[in-house]
Coordinates of C-alpha atoms and ligand atoms in Angstrom, one line a residue:
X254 CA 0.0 0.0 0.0
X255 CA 1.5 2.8 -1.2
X256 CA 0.2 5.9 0.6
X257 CA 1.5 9.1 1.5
X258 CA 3.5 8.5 4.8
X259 CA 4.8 5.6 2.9
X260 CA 5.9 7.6 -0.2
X261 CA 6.6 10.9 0.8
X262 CA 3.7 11.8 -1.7
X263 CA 0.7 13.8 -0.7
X264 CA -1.4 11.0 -1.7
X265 CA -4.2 12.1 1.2
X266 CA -6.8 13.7 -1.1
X267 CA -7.6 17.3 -0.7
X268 CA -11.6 16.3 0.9
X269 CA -12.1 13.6 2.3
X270 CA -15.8 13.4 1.7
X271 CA -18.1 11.4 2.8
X272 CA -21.7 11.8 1.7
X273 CA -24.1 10.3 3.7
X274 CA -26.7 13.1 2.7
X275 CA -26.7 12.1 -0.7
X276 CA -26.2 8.6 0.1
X277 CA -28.4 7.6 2.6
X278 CA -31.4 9.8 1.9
X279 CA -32.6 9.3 -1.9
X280 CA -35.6 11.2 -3.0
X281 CA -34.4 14.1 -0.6
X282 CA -32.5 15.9 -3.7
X283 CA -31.6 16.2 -6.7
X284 CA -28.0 15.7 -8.2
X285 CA -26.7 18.8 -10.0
X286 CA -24.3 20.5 -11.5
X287 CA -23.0 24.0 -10.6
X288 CA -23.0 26.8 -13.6
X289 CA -19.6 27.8 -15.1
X290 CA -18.3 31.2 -14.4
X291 CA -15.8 33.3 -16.6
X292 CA -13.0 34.0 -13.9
X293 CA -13.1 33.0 -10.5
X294 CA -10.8 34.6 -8.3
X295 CA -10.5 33.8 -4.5
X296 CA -11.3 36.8 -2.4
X297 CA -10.8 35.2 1.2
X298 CA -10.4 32.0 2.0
X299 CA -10.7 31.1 5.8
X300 CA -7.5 29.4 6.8
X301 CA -8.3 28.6 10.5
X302 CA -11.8 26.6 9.5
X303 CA -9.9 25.1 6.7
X304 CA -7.7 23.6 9.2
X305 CA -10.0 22.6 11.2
X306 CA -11.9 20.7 8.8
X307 CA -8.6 19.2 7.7
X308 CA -7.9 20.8 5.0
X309 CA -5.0 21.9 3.5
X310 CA -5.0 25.6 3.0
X311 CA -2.3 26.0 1.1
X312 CA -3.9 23.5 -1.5
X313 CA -6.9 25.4 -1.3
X314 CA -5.6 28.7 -2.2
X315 CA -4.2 28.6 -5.2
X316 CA -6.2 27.5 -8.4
X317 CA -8.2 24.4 -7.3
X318 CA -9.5 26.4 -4.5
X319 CA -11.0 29.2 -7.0
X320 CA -12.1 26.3 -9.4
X321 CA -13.7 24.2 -6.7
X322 CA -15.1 27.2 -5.0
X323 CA -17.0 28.6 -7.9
X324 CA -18.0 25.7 -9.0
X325 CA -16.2 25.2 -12.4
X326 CA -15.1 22.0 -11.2
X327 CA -16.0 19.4 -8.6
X328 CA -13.3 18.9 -5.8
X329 CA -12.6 15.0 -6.0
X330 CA -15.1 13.0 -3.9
X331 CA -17.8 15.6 -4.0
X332 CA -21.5 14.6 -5.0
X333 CA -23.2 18.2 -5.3
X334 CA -26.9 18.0 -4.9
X335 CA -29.7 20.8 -4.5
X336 CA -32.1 19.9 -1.4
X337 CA -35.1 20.2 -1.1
X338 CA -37.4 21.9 1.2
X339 CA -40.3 24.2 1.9
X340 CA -41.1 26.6 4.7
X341 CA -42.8 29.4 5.9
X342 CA -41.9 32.8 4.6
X343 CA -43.5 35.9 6.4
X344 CA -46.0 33.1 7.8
X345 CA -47.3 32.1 4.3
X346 CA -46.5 28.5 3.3
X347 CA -44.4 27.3 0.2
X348 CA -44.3 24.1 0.0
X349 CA -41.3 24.1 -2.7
X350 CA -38.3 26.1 -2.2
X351 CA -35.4 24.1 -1.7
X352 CA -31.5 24.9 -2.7
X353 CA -32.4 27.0 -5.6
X354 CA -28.9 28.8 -5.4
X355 CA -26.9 26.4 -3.4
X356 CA -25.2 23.2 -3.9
X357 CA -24.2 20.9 -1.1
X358 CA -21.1 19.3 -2.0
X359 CA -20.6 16.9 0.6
X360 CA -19.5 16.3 4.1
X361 CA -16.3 16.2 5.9
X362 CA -15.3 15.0 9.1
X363 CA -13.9 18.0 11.4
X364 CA -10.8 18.0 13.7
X365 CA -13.2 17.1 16.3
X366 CA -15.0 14.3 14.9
X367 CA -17.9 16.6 13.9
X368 CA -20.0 15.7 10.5
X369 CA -19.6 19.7 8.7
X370 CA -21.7 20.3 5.3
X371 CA -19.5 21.8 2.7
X372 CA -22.0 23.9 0.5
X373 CA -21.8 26.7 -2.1
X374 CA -24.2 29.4 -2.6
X375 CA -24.3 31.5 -5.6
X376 CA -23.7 28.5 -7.5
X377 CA -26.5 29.1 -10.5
X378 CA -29.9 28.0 -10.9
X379 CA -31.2 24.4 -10.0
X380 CA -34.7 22.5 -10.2
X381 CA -35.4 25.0 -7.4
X382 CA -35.1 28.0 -8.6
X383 CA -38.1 28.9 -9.3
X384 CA -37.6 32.6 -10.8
X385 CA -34.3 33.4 -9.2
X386 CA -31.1 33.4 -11.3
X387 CA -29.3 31.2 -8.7
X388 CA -26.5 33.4 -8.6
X389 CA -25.1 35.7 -5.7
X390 CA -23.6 39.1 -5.6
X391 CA -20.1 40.0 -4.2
X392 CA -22.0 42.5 -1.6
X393 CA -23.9 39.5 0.6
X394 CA -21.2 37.0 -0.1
X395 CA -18.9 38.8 2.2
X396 CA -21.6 40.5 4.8
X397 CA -22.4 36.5 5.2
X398 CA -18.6 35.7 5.3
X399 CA -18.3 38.9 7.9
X400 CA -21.8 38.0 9.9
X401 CA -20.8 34.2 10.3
X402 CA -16.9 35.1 11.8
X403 CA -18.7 37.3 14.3
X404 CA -21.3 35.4 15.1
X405 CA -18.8 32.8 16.0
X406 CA -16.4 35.0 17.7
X407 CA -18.9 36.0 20.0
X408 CA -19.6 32.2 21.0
X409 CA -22.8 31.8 19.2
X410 CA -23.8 28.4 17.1
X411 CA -23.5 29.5 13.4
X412 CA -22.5 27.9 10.0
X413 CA -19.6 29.7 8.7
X414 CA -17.6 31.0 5.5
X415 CA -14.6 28.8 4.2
X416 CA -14.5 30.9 1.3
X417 CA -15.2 34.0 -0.8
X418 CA -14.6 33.6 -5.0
X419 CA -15.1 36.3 -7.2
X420 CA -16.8 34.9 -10.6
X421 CA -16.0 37.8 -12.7
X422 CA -19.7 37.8 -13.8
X423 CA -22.1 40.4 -13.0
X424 CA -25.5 39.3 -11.4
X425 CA -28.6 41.4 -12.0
X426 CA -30.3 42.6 -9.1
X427 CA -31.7 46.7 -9.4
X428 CA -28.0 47.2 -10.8
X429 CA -25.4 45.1 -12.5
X430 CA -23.2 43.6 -9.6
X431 CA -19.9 41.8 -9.3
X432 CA -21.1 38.4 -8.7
X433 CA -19.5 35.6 -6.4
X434 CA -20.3 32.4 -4.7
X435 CA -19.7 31.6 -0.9
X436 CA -18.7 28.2 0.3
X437 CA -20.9 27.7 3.6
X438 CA -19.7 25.3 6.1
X439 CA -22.6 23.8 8.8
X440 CA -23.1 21.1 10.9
X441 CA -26.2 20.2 8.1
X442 CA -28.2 21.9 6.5
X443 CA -31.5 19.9 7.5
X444 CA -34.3 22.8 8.4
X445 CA -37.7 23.0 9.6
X446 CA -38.3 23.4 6.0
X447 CA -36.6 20.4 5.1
X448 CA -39.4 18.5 7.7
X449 CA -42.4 20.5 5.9
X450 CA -41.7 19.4 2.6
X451 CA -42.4 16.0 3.1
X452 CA -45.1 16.2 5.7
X453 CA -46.8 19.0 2.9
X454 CA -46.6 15.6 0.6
X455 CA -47.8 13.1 3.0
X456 CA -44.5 11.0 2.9
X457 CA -44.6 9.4 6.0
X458 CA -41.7 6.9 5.3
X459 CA -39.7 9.9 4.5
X460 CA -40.2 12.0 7.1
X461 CA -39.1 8.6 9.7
X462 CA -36.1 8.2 7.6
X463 CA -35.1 11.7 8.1
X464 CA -35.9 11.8 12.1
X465 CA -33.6 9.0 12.2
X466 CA -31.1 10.5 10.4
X467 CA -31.1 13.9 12.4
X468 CA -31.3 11.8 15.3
X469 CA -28.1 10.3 14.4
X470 CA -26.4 13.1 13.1
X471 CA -27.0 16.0 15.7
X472 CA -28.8 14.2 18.7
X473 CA -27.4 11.0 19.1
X474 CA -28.0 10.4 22.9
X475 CA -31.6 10.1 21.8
X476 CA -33.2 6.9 20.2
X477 CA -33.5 6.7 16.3
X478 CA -37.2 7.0 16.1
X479 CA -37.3 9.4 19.6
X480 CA -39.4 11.9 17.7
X481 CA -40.4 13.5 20.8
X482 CA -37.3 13.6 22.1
X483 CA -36.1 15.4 18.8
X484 CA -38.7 17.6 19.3
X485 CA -37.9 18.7 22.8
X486 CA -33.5 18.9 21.5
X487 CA -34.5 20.9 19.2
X488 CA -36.5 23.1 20.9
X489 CA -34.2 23.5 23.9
X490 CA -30.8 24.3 21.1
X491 CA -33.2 26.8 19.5
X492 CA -34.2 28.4 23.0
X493 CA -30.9 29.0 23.6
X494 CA -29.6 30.0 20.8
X495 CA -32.4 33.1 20.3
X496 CA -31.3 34.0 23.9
X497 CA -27.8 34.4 22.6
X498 CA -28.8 36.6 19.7
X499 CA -30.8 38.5 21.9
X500 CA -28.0 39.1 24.0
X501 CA -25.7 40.1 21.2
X502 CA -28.4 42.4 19.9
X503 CA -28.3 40.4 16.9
X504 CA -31.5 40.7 14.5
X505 CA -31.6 37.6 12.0
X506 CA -34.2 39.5 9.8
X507 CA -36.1 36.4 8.0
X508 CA -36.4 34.4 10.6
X509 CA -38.3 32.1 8.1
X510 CA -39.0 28.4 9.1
X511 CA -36.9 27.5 6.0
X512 CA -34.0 29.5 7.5
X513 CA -34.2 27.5 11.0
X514 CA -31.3 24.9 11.3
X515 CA -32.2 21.4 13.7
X516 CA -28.7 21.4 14.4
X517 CA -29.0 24.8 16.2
X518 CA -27.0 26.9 14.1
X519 CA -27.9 30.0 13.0
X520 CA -28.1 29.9 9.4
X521 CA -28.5 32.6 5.9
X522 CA -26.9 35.8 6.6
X523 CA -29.1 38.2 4.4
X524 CA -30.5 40.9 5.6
X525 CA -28.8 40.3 9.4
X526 CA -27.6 43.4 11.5
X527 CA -26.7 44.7 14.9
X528 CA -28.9 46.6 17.2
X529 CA -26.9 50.0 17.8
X530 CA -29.7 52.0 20.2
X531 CA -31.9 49.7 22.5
X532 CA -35.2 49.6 21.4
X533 CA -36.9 46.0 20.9
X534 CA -38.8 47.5 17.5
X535 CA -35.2 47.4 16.1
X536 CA -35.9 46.1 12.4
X537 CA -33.5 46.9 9.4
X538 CA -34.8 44.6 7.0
X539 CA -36.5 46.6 3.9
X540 CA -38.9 43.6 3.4
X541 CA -40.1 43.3 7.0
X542 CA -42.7 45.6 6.7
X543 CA -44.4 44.6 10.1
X544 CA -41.8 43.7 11.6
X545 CA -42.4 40.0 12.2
X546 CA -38.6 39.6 12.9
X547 CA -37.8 42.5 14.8
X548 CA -35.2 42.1 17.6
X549 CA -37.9 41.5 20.5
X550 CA -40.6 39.3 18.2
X551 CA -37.2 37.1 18.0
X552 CA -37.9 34.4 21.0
X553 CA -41.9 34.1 20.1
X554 CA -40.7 33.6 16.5
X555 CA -38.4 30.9 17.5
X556 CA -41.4 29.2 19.7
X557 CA -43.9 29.7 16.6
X558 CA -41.1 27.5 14.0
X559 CA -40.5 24.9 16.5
X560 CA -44.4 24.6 16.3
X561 CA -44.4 24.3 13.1
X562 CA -41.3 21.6 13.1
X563 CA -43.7 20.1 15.6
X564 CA -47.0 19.7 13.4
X565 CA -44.9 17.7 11.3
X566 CA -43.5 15.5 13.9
X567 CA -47.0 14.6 15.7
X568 CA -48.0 11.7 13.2
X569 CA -44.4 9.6 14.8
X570 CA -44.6 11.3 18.3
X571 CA -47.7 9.4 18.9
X572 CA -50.4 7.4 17.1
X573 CA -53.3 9.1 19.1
X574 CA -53.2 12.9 18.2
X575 CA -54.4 14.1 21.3
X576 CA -51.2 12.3 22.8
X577 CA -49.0 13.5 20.5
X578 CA -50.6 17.4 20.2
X579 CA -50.2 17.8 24.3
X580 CA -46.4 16.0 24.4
X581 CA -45.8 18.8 21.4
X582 CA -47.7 21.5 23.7
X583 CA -45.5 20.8 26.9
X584 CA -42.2 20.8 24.7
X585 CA -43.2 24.4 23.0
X586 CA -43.7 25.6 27.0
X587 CA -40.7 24.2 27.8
X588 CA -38.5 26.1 25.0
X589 CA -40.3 29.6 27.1
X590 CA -38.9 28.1 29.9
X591 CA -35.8 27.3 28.1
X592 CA -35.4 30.6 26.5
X593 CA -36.5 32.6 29.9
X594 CA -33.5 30.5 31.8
X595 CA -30.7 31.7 29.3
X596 CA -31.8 35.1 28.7
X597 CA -31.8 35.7 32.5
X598 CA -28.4 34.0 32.7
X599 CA -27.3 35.9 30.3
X600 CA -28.2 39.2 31.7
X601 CA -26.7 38.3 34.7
X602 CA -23.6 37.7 33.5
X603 CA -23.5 40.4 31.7
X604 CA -24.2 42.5 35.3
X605 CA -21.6 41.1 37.1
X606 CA -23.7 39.1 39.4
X607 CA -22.1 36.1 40.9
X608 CA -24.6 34.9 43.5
X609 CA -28.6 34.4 42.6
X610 CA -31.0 36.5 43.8
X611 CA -35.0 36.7 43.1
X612 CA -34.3 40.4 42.5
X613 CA -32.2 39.7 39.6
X614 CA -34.9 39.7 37.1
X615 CA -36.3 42.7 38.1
X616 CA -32.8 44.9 38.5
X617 CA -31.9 43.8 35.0
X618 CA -35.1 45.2 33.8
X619 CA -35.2 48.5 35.4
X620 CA -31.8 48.8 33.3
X621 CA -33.4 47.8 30.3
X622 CA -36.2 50.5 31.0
X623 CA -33.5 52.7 31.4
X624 CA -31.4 51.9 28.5
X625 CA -34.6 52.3 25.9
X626 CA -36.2 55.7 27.4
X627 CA -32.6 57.0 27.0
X628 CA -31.6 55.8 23.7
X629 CA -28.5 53.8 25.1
X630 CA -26.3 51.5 23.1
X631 CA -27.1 48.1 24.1
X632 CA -23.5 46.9 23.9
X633 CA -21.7 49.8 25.6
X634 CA -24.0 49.8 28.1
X635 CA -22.8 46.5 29.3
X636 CA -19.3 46.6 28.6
X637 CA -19.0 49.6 30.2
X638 CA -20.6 48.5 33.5
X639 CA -17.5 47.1 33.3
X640 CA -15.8 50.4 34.4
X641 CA -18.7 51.1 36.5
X642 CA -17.5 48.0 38.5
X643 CA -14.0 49.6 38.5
X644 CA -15.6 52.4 40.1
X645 CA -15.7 54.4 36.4
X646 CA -19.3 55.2 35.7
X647 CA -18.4 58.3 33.4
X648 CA -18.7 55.8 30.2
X649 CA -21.8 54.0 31.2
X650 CA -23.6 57.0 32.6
X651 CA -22.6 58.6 28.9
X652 CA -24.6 56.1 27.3
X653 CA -27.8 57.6 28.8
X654 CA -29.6 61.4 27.4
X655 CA -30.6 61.7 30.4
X656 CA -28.7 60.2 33.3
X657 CA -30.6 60.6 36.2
X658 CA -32.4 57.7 36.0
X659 CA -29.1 55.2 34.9
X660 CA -27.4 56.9 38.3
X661 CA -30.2 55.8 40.4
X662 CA -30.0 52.4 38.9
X663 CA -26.0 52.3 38.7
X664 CA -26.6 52.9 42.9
X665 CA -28.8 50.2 43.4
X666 CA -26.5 48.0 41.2
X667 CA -23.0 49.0 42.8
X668 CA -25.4 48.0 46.8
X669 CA -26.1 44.5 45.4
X670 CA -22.5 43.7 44.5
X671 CA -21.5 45.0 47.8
X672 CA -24.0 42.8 49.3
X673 CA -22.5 40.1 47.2
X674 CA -18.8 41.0 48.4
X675 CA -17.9 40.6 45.1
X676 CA -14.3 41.6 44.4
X677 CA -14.8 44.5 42.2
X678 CA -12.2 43.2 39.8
X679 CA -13.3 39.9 39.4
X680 CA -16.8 41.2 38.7
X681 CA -15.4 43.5 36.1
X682 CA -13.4 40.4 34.5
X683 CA -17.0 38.5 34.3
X684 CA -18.8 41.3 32.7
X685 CA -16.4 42.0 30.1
X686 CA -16.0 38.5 29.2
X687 CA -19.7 38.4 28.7
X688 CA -20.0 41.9 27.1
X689 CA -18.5 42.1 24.0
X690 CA -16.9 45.9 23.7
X691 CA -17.3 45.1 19.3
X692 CA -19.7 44.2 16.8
X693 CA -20.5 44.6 13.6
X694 CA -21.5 48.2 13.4
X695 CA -23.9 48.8 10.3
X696 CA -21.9 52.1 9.5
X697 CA -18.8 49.3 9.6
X698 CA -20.6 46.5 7.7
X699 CA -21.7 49.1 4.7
X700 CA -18.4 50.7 4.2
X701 CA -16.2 47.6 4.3
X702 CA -18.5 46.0 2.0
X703 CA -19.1 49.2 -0.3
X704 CA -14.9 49.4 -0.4
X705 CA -14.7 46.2 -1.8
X706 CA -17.4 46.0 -4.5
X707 CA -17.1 49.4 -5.3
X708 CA -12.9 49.6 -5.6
X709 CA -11.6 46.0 -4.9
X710 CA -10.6 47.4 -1.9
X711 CA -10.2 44.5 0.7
X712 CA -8.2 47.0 3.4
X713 CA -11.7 47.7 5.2
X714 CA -12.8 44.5 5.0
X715 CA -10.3 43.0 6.4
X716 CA -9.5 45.4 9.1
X717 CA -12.9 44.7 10.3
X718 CA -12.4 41.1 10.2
X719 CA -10.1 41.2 12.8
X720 CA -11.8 43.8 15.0
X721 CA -15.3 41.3 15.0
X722 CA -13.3 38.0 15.4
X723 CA -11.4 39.7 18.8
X724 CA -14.6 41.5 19.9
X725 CA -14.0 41.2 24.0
X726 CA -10.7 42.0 24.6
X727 CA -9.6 45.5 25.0
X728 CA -10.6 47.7 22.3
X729 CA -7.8 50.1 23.0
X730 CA -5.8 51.3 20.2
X731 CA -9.1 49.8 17.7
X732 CA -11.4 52.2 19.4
X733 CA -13.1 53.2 16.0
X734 CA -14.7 49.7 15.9
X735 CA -16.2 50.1 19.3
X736 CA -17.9 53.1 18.6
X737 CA -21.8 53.9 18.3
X738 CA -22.4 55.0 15.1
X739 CA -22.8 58.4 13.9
X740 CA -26.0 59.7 14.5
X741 CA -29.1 59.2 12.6
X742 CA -27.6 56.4 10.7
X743 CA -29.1 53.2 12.2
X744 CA -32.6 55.6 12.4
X745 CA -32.7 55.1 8.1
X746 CA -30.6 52.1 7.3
X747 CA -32.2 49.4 5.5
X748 CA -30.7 45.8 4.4
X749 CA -31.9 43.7 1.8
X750 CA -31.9 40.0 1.2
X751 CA -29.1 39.7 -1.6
X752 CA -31.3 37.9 -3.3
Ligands
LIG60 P1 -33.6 33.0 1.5 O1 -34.5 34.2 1.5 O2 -32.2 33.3 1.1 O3 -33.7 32.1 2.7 O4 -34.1 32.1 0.3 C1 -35.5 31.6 0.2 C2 -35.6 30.7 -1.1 O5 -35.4 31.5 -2.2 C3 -34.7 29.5 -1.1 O6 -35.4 28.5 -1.7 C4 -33.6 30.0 -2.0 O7 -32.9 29.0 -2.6 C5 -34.3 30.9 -3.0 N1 -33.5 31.9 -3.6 C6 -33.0 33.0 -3.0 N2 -32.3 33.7 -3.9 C7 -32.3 33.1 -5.1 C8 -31.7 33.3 -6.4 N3 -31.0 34.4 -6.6 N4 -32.0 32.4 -7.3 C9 -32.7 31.3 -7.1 N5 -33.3 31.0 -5.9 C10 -33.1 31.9 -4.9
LIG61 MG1 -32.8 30.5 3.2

């Protein structure tokens, strides 16, 4: 046997797929190939994932990587297939949309034993694509890219970018854009959708395959056929997760049930953004007219998909409905629970508070009241409690129009750590840790992007990179990144799908 350790070769292939969506799961997609583009051209390519999902970087980044990750050619071992699913949008049902600009490659086994998806998106049109041209623009390929690292800097469950290629074709949208394809990386890609779609066709057999396979894939404590039990996992990853975005101040924007991953991973990075101000309205999405997904609707949101994951789970959670509609009725009131449990714990870490107290709930509320009467940042106001703890309330206090009320809170804060005996330190250490001093700043986000589509111009881009994926430590000598942005900008801007 002549392999690489034995020859000094590289024999090890590049991917070392293995495809067990495409495999094990007929029926559930359709094979396909991606479209050709005129001149792909890496733009990033994310070294540390690539490493972790042993890869090679360095054979990635020369011209296989800009082949494979537009799509002109099929890394070795790859089986790309379109998915399908359906899902509600807006709370209308489609029962078709499935991958109609993606292609899942195939799967790789991560440094840590994890099954990832290796997807692109942006990859041309498929059986799915209804009207859509299947093809993504430059613009939203790096905001996703940008979103993802954050998202994961800050500790929260999220697929993530392994590349950004440049196809050196421009994509229509209301102008001519430079258009480019993103390679996603995610645990799967297996939604709520993904559920609906069979249950909208009545394919029981189906829909028991593909609880068994999430079963094995993301819950695997749980018995194959546990369908309840899936329910309940899923419901308690999803709690959690919206408690984390909520603490971030992170507002998905399309919160769709096809966007909702059972692995718990926040997924599709469109129209995404930070809250800047506090002020649970917050929307920025130009097609959320109602705001359906704005930042506070976020954890009823999350309760009303897992419902709808749950309708199609009742027929294998029990063969009585009643049975199986009240297990699915105490599983969506545990996710409240759930969510309630984290988003308190949460809070509290981000106040500094190291015992538990009945108070707690009610403390970190008065802040909030504070915080939205007075227009302050909700990630300053955190991270500088920080100081406050220090005994520097001059940055927190700034945070407020009109401080008054924040002083009379800041007291009743600065008694209950005394009651505590907290070391002041230590509880500074804590709330920094658990209140990130940088985000993604929308003023940020638009000029990075806007540098790079417009002038090729990467300097921005990358400059906030590095400011997102370090976003607790010390902001000193990065200070620009931790700034509010200039006023009256988050007041008009809008994002858009990149559709
Ligand atoms: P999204 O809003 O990105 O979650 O996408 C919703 C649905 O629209 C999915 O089925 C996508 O595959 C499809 N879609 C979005 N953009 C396009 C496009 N440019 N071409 C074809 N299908 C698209
Ligand atoms: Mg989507």
């Amino acid at each position: 046997m002549a392999d690489g350790a034995a020859t000094g070769k590289t024999a090890q292939p590049v991917f070392g797929f293995d495809n067990s969506y495409a495999r094990d799961l007929p029926g559930f997609s359709v094979p396909w190939t991606a479209a050709q583009v005129p001149a792909p051209r890496l733009v990033r390519l994310n070294r540390a994932l690539a490493e972790e999902l042993r890869l090679d970087p360095d054979a990635l980044s020369g011209p296989d990587g800009a082949a494979w990750f537009s799509g002109n050619a099929a890394p070795p071992g790859a089986t790309p297939i379109a998915q399908a699913y359906a899902g509600h949008q807006f709370g209308g049902f489609s029962p078709q949309l499935g991958d109609g600009r993606a292609l899942l490659l195939g799967e790789v086994i991560d440094r840590n034993g994890q099954r990832r998806d290796i997807a692109l998106k942006g990859s041309g049109p498929t059986p799915f694509s209804r009207r859509g041209d299947g093809k993504a623009a430059l613009g939203p390929v790096l905001r996703e890219y940008l979103m993802g690292e954050a998202m994961h800097a800050l500790g929260i469950p999220t697929t993530r970018a392994l590349a950004a290629v440049a196809t050196g074709e421009e994509v229509f949208r209301e102008a001519p854009l430079p258009g480019a394809v993103l390679t996603r990386v995610a645990a799967s890609h297996i939604r709520v959708g993904t559920f609906q779609f069979f249950s909208a066709r009545g394919e029981a057999d189906k829909l028991r395959q593909l609880t068994a396979y999430t079963v094995a894939r993301h819950y695997p404590e749980l018995e194959p056929g546990d369908a309840a039990g899936l329910l309940a996992a899923v419901a308690g990853r999803q709690a959690r997760l919206i408690a984390q975005w909520m603490l971030a101040g992170f507002i998905h924007g399309v919160m769709n049930t096809d966007n909702m991953a059972l692995s718990g991973e926040t997924i599709d990075y469109g129209p995404c953004a930070f809250m800047g101000a506090y002020d649970p309205a917050t929307v920025f999405s130009s097609i959320d007219q109602t705001g359906r997904y704005a930042w506070g609707n976020q954890p009823v949101i999350g309760q009303w998909n897992v419902a709808r994951l749950a309708e199609t789970l009742l027929p294998q959670i029990d063969a009585d409905n009643d049975r199986a509609v009240q297990r699915a009725t105490d599983v969506l009131r545990g996710y409240m629970t759930e969510y309630e449990a984290a988003w308190l714990a949460g809070l509290r870490a981000r106040l500094g508070l190291g015992a538990t107290d009945a108070g707690d709930r009610a403390m970190a509320d008065a802040l909030l009241t504070q915080m939205q009467a007075q227009g302050a940042d909700w990630t300053l106001s955190f991270r500088h409690l920080g100081l406050a703890a220090r005994g520097e309330a001059t940055a927190f206090l700034a945070q407020f129009s009109e401080a008054a009320g924040a002083r009379d809170w800041l007291a009743r804060w600065q008694a209950r750590l005394a009651f505590e005996a907290r070391d002041p330190e230590e509880a500074a250490r804590g709330i920094e840790a658990a209140s990130p001093a940088i985000i993604p700043r929308n003023h940020l986000v638009e000029h990075a992007l806007s540098a790079a589509v417009e002038s090729g111009d990467m300097a921005p881009f990358d400059a906030l990179l590095a400011a997102v994926t370090d976003p607790f430590a010390d902001p000193q000598g990065r200070e620009g990144y931790a700034l509010p942005p200039p006023q009256g900008f988050d007041e008009v801007y809008r994002t858009f799908c990149g559709t």
